[in-house]
Each structure stands twice: as structure tokens, then as C-alpha cells.
Tab-separated table of C-alpha atoms in Angstrom:
chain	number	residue	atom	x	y	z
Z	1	UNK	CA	-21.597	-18.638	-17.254
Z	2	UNK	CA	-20.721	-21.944	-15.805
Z	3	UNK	CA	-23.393	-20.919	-12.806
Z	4	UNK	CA	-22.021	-17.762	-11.567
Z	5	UNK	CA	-24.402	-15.462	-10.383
Z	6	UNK	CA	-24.183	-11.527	-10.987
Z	7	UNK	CA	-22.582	-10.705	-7.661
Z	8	UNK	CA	-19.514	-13.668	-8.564
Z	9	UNK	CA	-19.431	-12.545	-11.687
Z	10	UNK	CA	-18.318	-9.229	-11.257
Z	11	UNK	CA	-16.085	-10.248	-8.942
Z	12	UNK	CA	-14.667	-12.413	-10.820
Z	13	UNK	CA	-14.173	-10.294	-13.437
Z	14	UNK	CA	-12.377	-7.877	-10.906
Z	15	UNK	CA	-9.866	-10.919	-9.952
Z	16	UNK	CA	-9.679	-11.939	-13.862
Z	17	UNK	CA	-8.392	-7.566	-14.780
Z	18	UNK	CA	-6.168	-7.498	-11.630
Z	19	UNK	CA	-4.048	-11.016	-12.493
Z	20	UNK	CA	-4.075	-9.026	-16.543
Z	21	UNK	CA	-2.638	-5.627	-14.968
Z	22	UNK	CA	-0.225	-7.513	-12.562
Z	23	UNK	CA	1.288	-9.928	-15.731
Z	24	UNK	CA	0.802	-7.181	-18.335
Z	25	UNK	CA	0.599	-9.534	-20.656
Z	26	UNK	CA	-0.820	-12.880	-19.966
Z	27	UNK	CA	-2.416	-16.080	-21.536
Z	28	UNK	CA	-6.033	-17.140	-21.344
Z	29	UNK	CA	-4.478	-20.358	-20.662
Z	30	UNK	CA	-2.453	-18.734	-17.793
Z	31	UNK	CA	-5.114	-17.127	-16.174
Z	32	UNK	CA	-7.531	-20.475	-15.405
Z	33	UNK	CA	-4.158	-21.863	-14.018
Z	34	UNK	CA	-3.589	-18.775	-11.895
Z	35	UNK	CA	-7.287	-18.680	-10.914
Z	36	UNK	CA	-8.847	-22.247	-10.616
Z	37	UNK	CA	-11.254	-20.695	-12.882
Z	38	UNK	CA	-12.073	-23.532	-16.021
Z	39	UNK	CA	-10.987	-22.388	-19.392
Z	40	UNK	CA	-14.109	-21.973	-20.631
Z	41	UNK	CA	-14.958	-19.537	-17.915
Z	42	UNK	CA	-12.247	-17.381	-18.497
Z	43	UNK	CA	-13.079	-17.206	-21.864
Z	44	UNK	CA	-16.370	-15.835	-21.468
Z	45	UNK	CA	-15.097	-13.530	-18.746
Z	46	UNK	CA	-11.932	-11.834	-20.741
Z	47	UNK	CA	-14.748	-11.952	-23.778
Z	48	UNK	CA	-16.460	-9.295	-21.295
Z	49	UNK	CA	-13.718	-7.230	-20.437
Z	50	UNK	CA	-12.428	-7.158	-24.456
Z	51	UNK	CA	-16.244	-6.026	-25.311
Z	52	UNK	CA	-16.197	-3.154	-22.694
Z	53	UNK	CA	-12.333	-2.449	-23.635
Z	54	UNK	CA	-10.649	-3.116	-20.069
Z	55	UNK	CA	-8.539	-5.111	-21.826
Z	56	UNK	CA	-7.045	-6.266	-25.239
Z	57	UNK	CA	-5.331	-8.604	-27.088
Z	58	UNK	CA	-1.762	-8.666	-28.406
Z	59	UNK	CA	0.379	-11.024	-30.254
Z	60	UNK	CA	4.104	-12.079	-28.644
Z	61	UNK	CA	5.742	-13.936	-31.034
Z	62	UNK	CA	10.019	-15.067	-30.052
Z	63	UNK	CA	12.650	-14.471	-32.797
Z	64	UNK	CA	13.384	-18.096	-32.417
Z	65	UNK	CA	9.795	-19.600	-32.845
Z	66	UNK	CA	7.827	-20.456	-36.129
Z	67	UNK	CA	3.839	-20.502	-37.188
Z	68	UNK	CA	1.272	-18.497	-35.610
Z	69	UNK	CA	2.188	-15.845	-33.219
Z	70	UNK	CA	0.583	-16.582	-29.545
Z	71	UNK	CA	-2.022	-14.208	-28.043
Z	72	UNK	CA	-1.820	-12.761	-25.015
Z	73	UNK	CA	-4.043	-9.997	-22.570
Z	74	UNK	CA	-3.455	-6.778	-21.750
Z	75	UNK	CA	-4.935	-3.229	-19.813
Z	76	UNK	CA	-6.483	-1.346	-22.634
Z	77	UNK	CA	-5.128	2.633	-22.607
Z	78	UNK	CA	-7.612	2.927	-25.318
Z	79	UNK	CA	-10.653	3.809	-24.095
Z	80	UNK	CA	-11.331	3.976	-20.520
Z	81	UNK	CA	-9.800	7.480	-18.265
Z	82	UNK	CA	-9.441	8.058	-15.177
Z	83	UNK	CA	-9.014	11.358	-13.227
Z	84	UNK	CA	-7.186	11.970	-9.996
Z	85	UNK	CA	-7.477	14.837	-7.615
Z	86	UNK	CA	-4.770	15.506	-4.504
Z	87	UNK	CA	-6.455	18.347	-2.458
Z	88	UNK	CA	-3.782	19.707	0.001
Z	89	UNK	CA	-3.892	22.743	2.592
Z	90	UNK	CA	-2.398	24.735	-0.401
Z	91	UNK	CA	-2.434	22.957	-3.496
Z	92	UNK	CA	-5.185	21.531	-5.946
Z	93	UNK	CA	-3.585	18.846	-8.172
Z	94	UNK	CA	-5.212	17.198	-11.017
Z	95	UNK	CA	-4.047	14.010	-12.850
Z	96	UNK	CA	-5.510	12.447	-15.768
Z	97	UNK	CA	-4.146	9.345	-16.814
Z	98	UNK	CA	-5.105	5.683	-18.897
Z	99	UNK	CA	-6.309	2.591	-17.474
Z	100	UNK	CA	-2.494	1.141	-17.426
Z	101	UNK	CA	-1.694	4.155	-14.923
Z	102	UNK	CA	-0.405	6.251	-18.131
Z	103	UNK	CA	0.138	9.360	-17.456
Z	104	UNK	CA	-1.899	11.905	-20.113
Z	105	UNK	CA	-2.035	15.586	-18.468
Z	106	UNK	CA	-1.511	17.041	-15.264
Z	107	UNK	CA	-2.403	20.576	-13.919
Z	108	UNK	CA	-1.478	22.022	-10.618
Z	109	UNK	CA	-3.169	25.007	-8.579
Z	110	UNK	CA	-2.324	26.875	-5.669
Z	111	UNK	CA	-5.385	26.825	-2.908
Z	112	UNK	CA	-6.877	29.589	-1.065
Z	113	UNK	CA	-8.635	28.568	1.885
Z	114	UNK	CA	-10.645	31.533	1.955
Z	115	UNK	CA	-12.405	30.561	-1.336
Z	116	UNK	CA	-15.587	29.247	-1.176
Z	117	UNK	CA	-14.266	25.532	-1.511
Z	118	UNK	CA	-16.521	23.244	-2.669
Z	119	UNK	CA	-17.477	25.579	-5.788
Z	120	UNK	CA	-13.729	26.381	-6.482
Z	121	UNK	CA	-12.434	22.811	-6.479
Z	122	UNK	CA	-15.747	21.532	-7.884
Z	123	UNK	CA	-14.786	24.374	-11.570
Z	124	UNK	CA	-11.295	23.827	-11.317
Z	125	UNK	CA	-12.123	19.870	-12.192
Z	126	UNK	CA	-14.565	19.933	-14.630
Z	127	UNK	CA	-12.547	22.747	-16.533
Z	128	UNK	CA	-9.360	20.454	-16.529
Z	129	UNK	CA	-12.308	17.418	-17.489
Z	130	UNK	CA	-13.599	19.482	-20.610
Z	131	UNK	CA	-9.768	20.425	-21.667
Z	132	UNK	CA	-8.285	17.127	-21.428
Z	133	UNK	CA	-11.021	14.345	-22.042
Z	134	UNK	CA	-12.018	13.331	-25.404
Z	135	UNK	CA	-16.246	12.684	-25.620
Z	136	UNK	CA	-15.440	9.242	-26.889
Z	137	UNK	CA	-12.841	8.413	-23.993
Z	138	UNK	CA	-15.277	8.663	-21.390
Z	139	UNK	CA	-13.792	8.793	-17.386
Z	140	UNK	CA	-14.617	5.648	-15.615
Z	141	UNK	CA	-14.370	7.064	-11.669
Z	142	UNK	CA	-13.115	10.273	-10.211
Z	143	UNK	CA	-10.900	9.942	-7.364
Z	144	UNK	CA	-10.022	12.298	-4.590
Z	145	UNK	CA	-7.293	12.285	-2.374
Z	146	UNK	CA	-7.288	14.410	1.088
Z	147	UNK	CA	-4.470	15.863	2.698
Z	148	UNK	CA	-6.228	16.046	5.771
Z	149	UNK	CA	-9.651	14.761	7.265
Z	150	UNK	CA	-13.116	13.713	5.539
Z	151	UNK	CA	-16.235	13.190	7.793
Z	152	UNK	CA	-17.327	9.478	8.195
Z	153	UNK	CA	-19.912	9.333	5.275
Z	154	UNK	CA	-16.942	10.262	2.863
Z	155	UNK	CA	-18.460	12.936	1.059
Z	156	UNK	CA	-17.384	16.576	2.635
Z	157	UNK	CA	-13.790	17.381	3.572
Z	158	UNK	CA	-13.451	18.675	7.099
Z	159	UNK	CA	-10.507	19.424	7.450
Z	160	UNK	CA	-6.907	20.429	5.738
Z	161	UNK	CA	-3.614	20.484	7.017
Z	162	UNK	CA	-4.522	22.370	10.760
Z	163	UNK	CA	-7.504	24.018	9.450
Z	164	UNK	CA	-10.584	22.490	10.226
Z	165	UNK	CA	-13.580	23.700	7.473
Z	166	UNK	CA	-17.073	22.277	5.690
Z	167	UNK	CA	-16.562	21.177	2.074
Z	168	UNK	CA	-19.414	19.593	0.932
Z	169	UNK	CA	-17.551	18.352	-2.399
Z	170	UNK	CA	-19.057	14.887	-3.308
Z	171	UNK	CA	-22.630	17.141	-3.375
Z	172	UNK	CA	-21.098	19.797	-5.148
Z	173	UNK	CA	-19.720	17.763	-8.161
Z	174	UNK	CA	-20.911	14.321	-8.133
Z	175	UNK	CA	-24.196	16.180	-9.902
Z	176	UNK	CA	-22.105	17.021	-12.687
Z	177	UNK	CA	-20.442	13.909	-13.364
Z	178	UNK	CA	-21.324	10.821	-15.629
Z	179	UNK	CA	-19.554	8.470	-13.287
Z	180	UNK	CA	-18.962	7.353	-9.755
Z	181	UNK	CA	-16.388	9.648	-7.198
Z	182	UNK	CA	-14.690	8.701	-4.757
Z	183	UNK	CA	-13.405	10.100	-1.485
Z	184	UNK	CA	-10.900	9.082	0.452
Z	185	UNK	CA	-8.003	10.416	2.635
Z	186	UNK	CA	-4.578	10.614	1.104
Z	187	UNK	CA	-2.562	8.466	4.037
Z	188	UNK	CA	-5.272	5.269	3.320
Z	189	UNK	CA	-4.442	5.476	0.096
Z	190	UNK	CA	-1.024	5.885	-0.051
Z	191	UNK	CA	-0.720	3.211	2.216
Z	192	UNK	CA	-2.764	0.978	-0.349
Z	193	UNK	CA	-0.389	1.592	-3.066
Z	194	UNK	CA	2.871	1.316	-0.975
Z	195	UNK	CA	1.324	-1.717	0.493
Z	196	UNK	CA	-0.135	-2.582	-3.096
Z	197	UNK	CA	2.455	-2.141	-6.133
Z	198	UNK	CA	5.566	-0.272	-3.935
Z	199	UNK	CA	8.740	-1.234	-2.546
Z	200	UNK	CA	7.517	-2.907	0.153
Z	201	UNK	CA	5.061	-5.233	-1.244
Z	202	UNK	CA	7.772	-8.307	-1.028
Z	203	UNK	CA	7.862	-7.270	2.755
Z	204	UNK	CA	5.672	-8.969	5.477
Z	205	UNK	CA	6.209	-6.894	8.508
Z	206	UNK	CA	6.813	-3.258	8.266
Z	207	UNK	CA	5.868	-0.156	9.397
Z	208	UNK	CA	4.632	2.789	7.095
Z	209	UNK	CA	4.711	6.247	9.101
Z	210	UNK	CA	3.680	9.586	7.695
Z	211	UNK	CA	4.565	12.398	9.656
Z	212	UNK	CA	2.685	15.868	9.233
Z	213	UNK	CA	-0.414	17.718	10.739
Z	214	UNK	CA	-1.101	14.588	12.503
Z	215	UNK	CA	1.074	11.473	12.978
Z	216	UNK	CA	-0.384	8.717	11.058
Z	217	UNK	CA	0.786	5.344	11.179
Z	218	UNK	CA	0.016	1.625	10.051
Z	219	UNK	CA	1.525	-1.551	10.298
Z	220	UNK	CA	2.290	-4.655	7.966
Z	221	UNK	CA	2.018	-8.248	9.663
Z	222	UNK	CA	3.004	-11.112	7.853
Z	223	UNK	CA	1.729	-9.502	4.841
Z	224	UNK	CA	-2.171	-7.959	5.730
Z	225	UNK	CA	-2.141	-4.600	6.997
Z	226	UNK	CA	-3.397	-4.196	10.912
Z	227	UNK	CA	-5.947	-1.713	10.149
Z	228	UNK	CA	-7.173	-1.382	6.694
Z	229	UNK	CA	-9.385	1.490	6.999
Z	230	UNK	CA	-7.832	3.484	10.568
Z	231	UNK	CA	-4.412	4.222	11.247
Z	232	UNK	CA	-2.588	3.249	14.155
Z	233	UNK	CA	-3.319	5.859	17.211
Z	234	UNK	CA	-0.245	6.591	18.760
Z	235	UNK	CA	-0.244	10.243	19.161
Z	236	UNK	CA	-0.735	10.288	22.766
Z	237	UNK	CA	2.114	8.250	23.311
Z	238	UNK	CA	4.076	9.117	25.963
Z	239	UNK	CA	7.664	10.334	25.637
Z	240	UNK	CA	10.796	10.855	27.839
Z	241	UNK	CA	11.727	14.651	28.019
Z	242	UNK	CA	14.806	13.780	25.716
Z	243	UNK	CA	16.543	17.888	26.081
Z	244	UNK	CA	15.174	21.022	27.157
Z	245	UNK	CA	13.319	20.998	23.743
Z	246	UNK	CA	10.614	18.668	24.882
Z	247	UNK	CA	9.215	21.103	27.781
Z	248	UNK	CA	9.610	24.189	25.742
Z	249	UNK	CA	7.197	23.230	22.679
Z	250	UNK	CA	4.075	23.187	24.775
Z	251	UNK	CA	4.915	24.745	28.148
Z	252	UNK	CA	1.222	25.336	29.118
Z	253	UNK	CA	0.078	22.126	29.130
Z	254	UNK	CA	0.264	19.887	32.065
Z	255	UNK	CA	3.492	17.103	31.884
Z	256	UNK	CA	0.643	14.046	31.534
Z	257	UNK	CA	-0.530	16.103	27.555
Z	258	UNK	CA	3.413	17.744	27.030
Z	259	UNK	CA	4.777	14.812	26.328
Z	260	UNK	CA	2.335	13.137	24.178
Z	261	UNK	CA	3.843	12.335	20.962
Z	262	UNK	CA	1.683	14.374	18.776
Z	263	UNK	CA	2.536	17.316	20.983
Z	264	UNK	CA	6.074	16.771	20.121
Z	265	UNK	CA	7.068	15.911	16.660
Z	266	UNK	CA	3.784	17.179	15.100
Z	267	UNK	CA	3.477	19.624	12.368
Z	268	UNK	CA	2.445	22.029	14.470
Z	269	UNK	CA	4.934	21.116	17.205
Z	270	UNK	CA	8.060	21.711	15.537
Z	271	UNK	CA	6.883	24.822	13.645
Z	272	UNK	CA	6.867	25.906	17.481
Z	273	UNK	CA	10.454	24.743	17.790
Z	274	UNK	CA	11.416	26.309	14.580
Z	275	UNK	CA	9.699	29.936	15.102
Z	276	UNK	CA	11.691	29.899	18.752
Z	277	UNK	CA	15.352	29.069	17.893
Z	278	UNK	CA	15.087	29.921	14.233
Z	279	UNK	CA	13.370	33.499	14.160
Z	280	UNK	CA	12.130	34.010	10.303
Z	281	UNK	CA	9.342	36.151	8.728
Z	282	UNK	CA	7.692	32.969	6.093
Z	283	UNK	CA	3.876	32.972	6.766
Z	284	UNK	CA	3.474	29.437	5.322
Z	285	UNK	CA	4.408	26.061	7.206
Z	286	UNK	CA	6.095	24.682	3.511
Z	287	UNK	CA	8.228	27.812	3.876
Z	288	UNK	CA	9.175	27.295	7.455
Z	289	UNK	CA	10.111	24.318	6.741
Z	290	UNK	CA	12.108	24.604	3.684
Z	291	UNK	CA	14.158	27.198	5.953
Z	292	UNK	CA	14.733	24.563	8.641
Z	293	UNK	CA	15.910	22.077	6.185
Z	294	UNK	CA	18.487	24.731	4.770
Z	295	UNK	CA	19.463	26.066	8.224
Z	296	UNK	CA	20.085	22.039	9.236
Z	297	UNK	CA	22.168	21.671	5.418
Z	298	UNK	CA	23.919	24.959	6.434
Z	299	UNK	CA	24.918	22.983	9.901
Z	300	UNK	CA	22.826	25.773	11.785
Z	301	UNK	CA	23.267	24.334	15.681
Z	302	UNK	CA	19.448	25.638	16.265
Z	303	UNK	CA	18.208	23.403	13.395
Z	304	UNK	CA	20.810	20.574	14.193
Z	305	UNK	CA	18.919	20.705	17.904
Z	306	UNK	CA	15.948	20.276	16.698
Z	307	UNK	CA	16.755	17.793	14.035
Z	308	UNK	CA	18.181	15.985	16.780
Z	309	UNK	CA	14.843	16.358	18.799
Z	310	UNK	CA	13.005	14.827	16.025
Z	311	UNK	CA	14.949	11.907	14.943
Z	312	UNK	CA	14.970	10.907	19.174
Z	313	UNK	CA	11.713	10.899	19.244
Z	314	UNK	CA	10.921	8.898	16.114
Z	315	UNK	CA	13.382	6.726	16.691
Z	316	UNK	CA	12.203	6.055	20.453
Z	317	UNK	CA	8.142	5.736	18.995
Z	318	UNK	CA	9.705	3.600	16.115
Z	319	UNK	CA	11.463	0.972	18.593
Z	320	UNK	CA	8.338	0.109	20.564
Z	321	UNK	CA	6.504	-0.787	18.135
Z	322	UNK	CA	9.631	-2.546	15.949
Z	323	UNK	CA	10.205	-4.553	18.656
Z	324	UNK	CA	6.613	-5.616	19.057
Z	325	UNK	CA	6.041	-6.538	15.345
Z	326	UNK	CA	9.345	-7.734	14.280
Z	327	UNK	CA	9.740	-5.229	11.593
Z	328	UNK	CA	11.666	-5.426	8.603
Z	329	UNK	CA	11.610	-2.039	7.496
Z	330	UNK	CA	10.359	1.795	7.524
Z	331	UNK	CA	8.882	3.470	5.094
Z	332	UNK	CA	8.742	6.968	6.723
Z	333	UNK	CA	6.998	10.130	4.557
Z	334	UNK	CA	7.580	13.699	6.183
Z	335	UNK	CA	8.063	16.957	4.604
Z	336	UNK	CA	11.741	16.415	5.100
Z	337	UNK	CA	12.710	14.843	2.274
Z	338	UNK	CA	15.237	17.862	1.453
Z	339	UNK	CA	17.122	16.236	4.765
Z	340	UNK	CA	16.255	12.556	4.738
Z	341	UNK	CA	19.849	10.975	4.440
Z	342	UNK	CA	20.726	13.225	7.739
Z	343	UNK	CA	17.247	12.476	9.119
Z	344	UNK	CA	17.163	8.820	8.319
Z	345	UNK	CA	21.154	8.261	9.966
Z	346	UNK	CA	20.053	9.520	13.132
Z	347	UNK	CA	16.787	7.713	13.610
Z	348	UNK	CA	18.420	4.383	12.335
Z	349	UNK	CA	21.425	5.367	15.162
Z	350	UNK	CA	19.068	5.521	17.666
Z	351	UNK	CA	17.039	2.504	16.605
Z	352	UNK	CA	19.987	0.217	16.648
Z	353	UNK	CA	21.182	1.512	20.224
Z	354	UNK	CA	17.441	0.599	21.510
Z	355	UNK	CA	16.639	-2.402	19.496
Z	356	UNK	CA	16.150	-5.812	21.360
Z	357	UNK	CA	19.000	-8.056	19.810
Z	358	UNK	CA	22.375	-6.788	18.244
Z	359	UNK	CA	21.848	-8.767	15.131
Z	360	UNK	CA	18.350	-6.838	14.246
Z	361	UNK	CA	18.823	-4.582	11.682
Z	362	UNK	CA	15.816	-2.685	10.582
Z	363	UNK	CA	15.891	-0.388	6.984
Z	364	UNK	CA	14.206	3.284	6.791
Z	365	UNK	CA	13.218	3.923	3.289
Z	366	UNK	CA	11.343	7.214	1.798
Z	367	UNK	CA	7.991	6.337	-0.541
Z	368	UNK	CA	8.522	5.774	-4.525
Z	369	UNK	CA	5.679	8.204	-4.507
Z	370	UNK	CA	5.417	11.715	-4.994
Z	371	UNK	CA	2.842	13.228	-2.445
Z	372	UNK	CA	1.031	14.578	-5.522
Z	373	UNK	CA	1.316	11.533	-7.448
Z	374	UNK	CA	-1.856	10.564	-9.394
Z	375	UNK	CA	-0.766	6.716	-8.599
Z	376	UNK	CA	-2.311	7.151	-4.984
Z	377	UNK	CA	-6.105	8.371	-5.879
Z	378	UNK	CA	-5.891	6.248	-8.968
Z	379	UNK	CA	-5.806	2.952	-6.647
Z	380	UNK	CA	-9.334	4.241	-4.660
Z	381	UNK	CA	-10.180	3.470	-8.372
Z	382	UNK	CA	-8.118	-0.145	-8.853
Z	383	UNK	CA	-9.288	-1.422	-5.607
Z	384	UNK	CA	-12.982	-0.867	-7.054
Z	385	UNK	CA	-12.273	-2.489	-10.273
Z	386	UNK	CA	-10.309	-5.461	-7.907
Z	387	UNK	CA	-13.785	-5.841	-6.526
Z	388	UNK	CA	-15.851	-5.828	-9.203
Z	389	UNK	CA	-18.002	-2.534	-7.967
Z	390	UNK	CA	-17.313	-0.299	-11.205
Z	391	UNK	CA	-18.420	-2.941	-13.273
Z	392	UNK	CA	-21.592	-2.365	-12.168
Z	393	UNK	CA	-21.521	0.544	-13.801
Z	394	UNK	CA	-20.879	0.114	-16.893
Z	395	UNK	CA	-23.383	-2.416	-17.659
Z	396	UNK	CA	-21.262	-5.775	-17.770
């Protein structure tokens, strides 16, 4: 094939599906333009990815035009599935969907990390597998998103939410699968699709900042992504002791640990702030902090305190590093989205007070995605593909 080797070809091949998904519906002619790639090239190469069904061809035809319609290529939902898996603190969600991102069934379960893990997640899929997939619709790649922490080889989860734990669950279930699975944590991933097909992808500097368990952060620079597979460690940055709020969280540890960030607007953290100055009896963080985002909509001056706490610290974090990067925007996901229109005004007030220039203006936004969305394992899958790795596997 015009000299390509094996390794360039399924590259290629990777390049030749991701220019089809990002068109939807594109011309062979197109794609050698788009590519460099000779015509007859990308002949042979969309000949492969028709044969295997990655792709297909359609007619477009204008109401205007005469004679033969012209052909163009397209992802294929016809064959190939692939099957997503969010694993949160409390919550199992599985996601099957097509090759075009099509959405075909979804199931959702509550967690119990007192279950033996690995063996519980491990039934839970291949039940939703057998109910959902057709034998001759066979899954190209299982993906699975963590909520937490996964130990450097990528194949046991280690930890969920605040509670460290051993889940062995790529040698639990890859055994029992017919195709490759893949581990990953949920912020990596979501940051690849943000950074990938979301709002922000016409952006070259930004910020994307996910606020739970731990702060995670990352950072878009004239387009590439600072760290591609680590986030950004700021959680022992230091803070100023903005209101009696920022000494009472973690009284017990010396000033130099007290007013690291991570000891001040974690998870963790504010449940602290919440259980002091808004007594309750829930037994589950999402509760608390449902209740803290009605007691702030219900103008409770306990919650507006620590609302207040939150968005100075943020905002404070937010300005050192806007100021160093030249960022254009913020794409900030927390489990405050039930507040984010009070929680984004004071953050972007206290931005603009500390930015450097009075012209700067810099935009918060909240993610497109849902934290459960399918979208963000599915692109552990895409990037594959992008690479040419799953072809591999399929015999190409």
C-alpha cells in the first residue's frame, strides 16, 4: 500500500476514521486533500475500514444538482459497540452506545463499598453485556472510568471518593471478555473530551478544574494540554486565612499544612465546614451537600459563609495561575452545580478584583458533560482508534 509498513498503516488508518468522524460525512477526494495522503492510498485505506465496517458509504445528492448522486464516508452504527463504565464512590453506571457515540441503553446502580468489588462490578457488566449486545454486534473495547484513583499499571482501582481499597478489576473481567479494556481515571478523560470535542476546543489557553475528593487541575497552552497524563499539583498551595473559616476546618494541623489548598476547599474540607455551622443528620457526602446547596438557595448566612469561603479561595488559586498562562476561560466541575450561577458570580468577582490588567476578562463555564456521561470513557476508546492500537485487534 504505496510502501506503508504495518505500524503506518494502522496509524494511518486511525488518522483516515478520525478526519471521517470529525466531517461526518466526507469525500475520498477530501480526505487525500486533508491528509497529504495520494488518492490511491486513501482508497485502499477507507477500502479497509468499509470491509471491517468502521465506516460506510452514503450518497448526498443537492435538490439543485443533476446525474449521479456523489458518495461520501461516514462512522458505521452498524456493527461495531462499545461499552462504557463510570465507577463512582456510590454509583456503578453502564453505557452502551454505537461507534458514532449513539446512545443504545444505559443502566445505573447504586454501590456498596462493602461488597466484594471486583466480583460485583465485574457481574453487574457482563449481565448488562448479555442483555443489551446482540452476538452479531460484537463490543470493540470496554472502557472504565474512575471516580477516584487507579494504581500505576492501570489495572486495580485503589481508591474511590476518600476511601482508599484493592480492586483488582482488569484481572477480574478482562478473562471474560472478547476484547481489549481499558482503565483510566475519570478527570484524564474528561479532560480529553472537553479538550477533544467540548466547548473549549476553539480555545488555546484555559484552565479545566475539577473540584472534589481531591483538587484536580490541568491547563490548556496555545492549544496542547500541559500535562497529558498528570494533573496539575496544586493542592498544597498555600492560602491567606481569608475569615475565621480557614483556621477552623483543620485546627490540629500546624499553620505551614492548614492552609494548604486541599485542606481548604477539598471534599473533605468543606464537609467539615458544613457539619460545624450547618448541623444535619445525612450520612452521605451527596446528601450533605445537596443540603448546603439548599441552605445557600434558602439564603442560609451559615451556607452563604461558606459559599463565600469557597468561591475566595478558588478565585485566589484561579488568579495565579490565570495570570501566569493568559487564560481565556474556566471550565470548573464541582458537585455544585445546583449553585453554579451564585458560585460562578463570586469567583468571577473576585477574579476581576485580582486580575493583572482591567481589560482582562476571563469566562467560568460548567462542562457539556454529565459526570456519568458515557461520552468520557467512550474517548479512552476514540483515542485508541485515533492511534491505530484497536486495529490491531481486529485483524486489519
Amino acid at each position: 500500500m504505496d510502501g506503508l509498513n504495518f505500524k503506518s498503516r494502522t496509524e494511518y488508518l486511525g488518522s483516515i476514521f478520525r478526519l471521517i468522524e470529525q466531517f461526518e460525512l466526507i469525500s475520498r477526494t477530501d480526505l487525500a486533500k486533508l491528509s497529504g495522503l495520494a488518492p490511491a492510498t486513501i482508497t485502499n485505506l477507507t477500502k479497509l475500514l468499509i470491509d471491517h465496517r468502521f465506516v460506510l458509504e452514503r450518497t448526498t445528492q443537492a435538490s439543485t444538482s443533476r446525474g449521479r448522486p456523489a458518495v461520501g464516508l461516514a462512522v458505521s452504527p452498524l456493527y461495531w459497540k462499545l461499552l462504557s463504565v463510570v465507577i463512582s464512590e456510590s454509583q456503578l453506571t453502564l453505557s452502551l452506545s454505537e461507534l458514532d457515540d449513539t446512545l443504545l441503553a444505559e443502566q445505573h446502580y447504586f454501590l456498596d463499598l462493602n461488597l466484594p468489588l471486583a466480583e460485583w462490578i465485574s457481574n453487574k457488566i457482563l449481565t448488562f453485556k448479555q442483555a443489551h449486545c446482540e452476538p452479531d454486534q460484537p463490543l470493540l473495547a470496554v472502557s472504565i472510568s474512575v471516580r477516584g484513583k487507579i494504581d500505576p499499571s492501570k489495572t486495580a482501582i485503589i481508591q474511590l471518593g476518600s476511601t482508599p481499597l484493592h480492586c483488582p478489576i482488569v484481572e477480574t473481567l478482562a478473562p471474560q471478555l472478547e476484547c481489549p479494556l481499558l482503565l483510566n481515571e475519570h478527570f484524564q478523560l474528561w479532560l480529553l473530551t472537553e479538550s477533544t470535542k467540548g466547548s473549549l476546543i476553539r480555545h488555546h489557553n484555559a484552565i479545566f478544574l475539577e473540584l472534589s475528593e481531591q483538587i484536580r487541575l490541568s491547563v490548556l497552552v496555545k492549544g496542547e494540554l500541559l500535562h497529558k497524563r498528570a494533573k496539575m499539583n496544586v493542592d498544597k498551595m498555600l492560602m491567606p486565612p481569608f475569615s475565621e473559616l480557614s483556621e477552623q476546618i483543620y485546627p490540629e494541623l500546624p499553620p505551614i499544612e492548614r492552609y494548604q489548598l486541599h485542606n481548604q476547599i477539598s471534599l473533605s474540607a468543606l464537609l467539615r465546614l458544613i457539619d460545624r455551622h450547618l448541623p444535619n443528620s445525612h450520612t452521605t457526602s451527596g446528601a450533605k451537600i445537596d443540603f448546603f446547596c439548599q441552605q445557600v438557595q434558602q439564603q442560609n448566612a451559615n451556607a452563604l459563609r461558606i459559599l463565600n469561603h469557597l468561591s475566595q479561595n478558588l478565585a485566589y488559586m484561579l488568579m495565579n495561575l490565570t495570570n501566569l498562562f493568559s487564560v481565556e476561560k474556566i471550565m470548573l466541575n464541582s458537585p455544585f452545580s445546583a449553585i453554579k450561577n451564585v458560585l460562578f458570580e463570586q469567583v468571577s468577582h473576585h477574579l476581576q478584583q485580582h486580575l493583572l490588567g482591567e481589560d482582562r476578562v476571563v469566562d467560568l463555564v460548567e462542562s457539556q458533560y454529565e459526570k456519568e456521561d458515557g461520552l468520557i470513557p467512550n474517548m479512552a476508546i476514540k483515542q485508541q482508534i485515533y492511534a491505530g492500537t484497536l486495529f490491531n485487534g481486529v485483524n486489519l
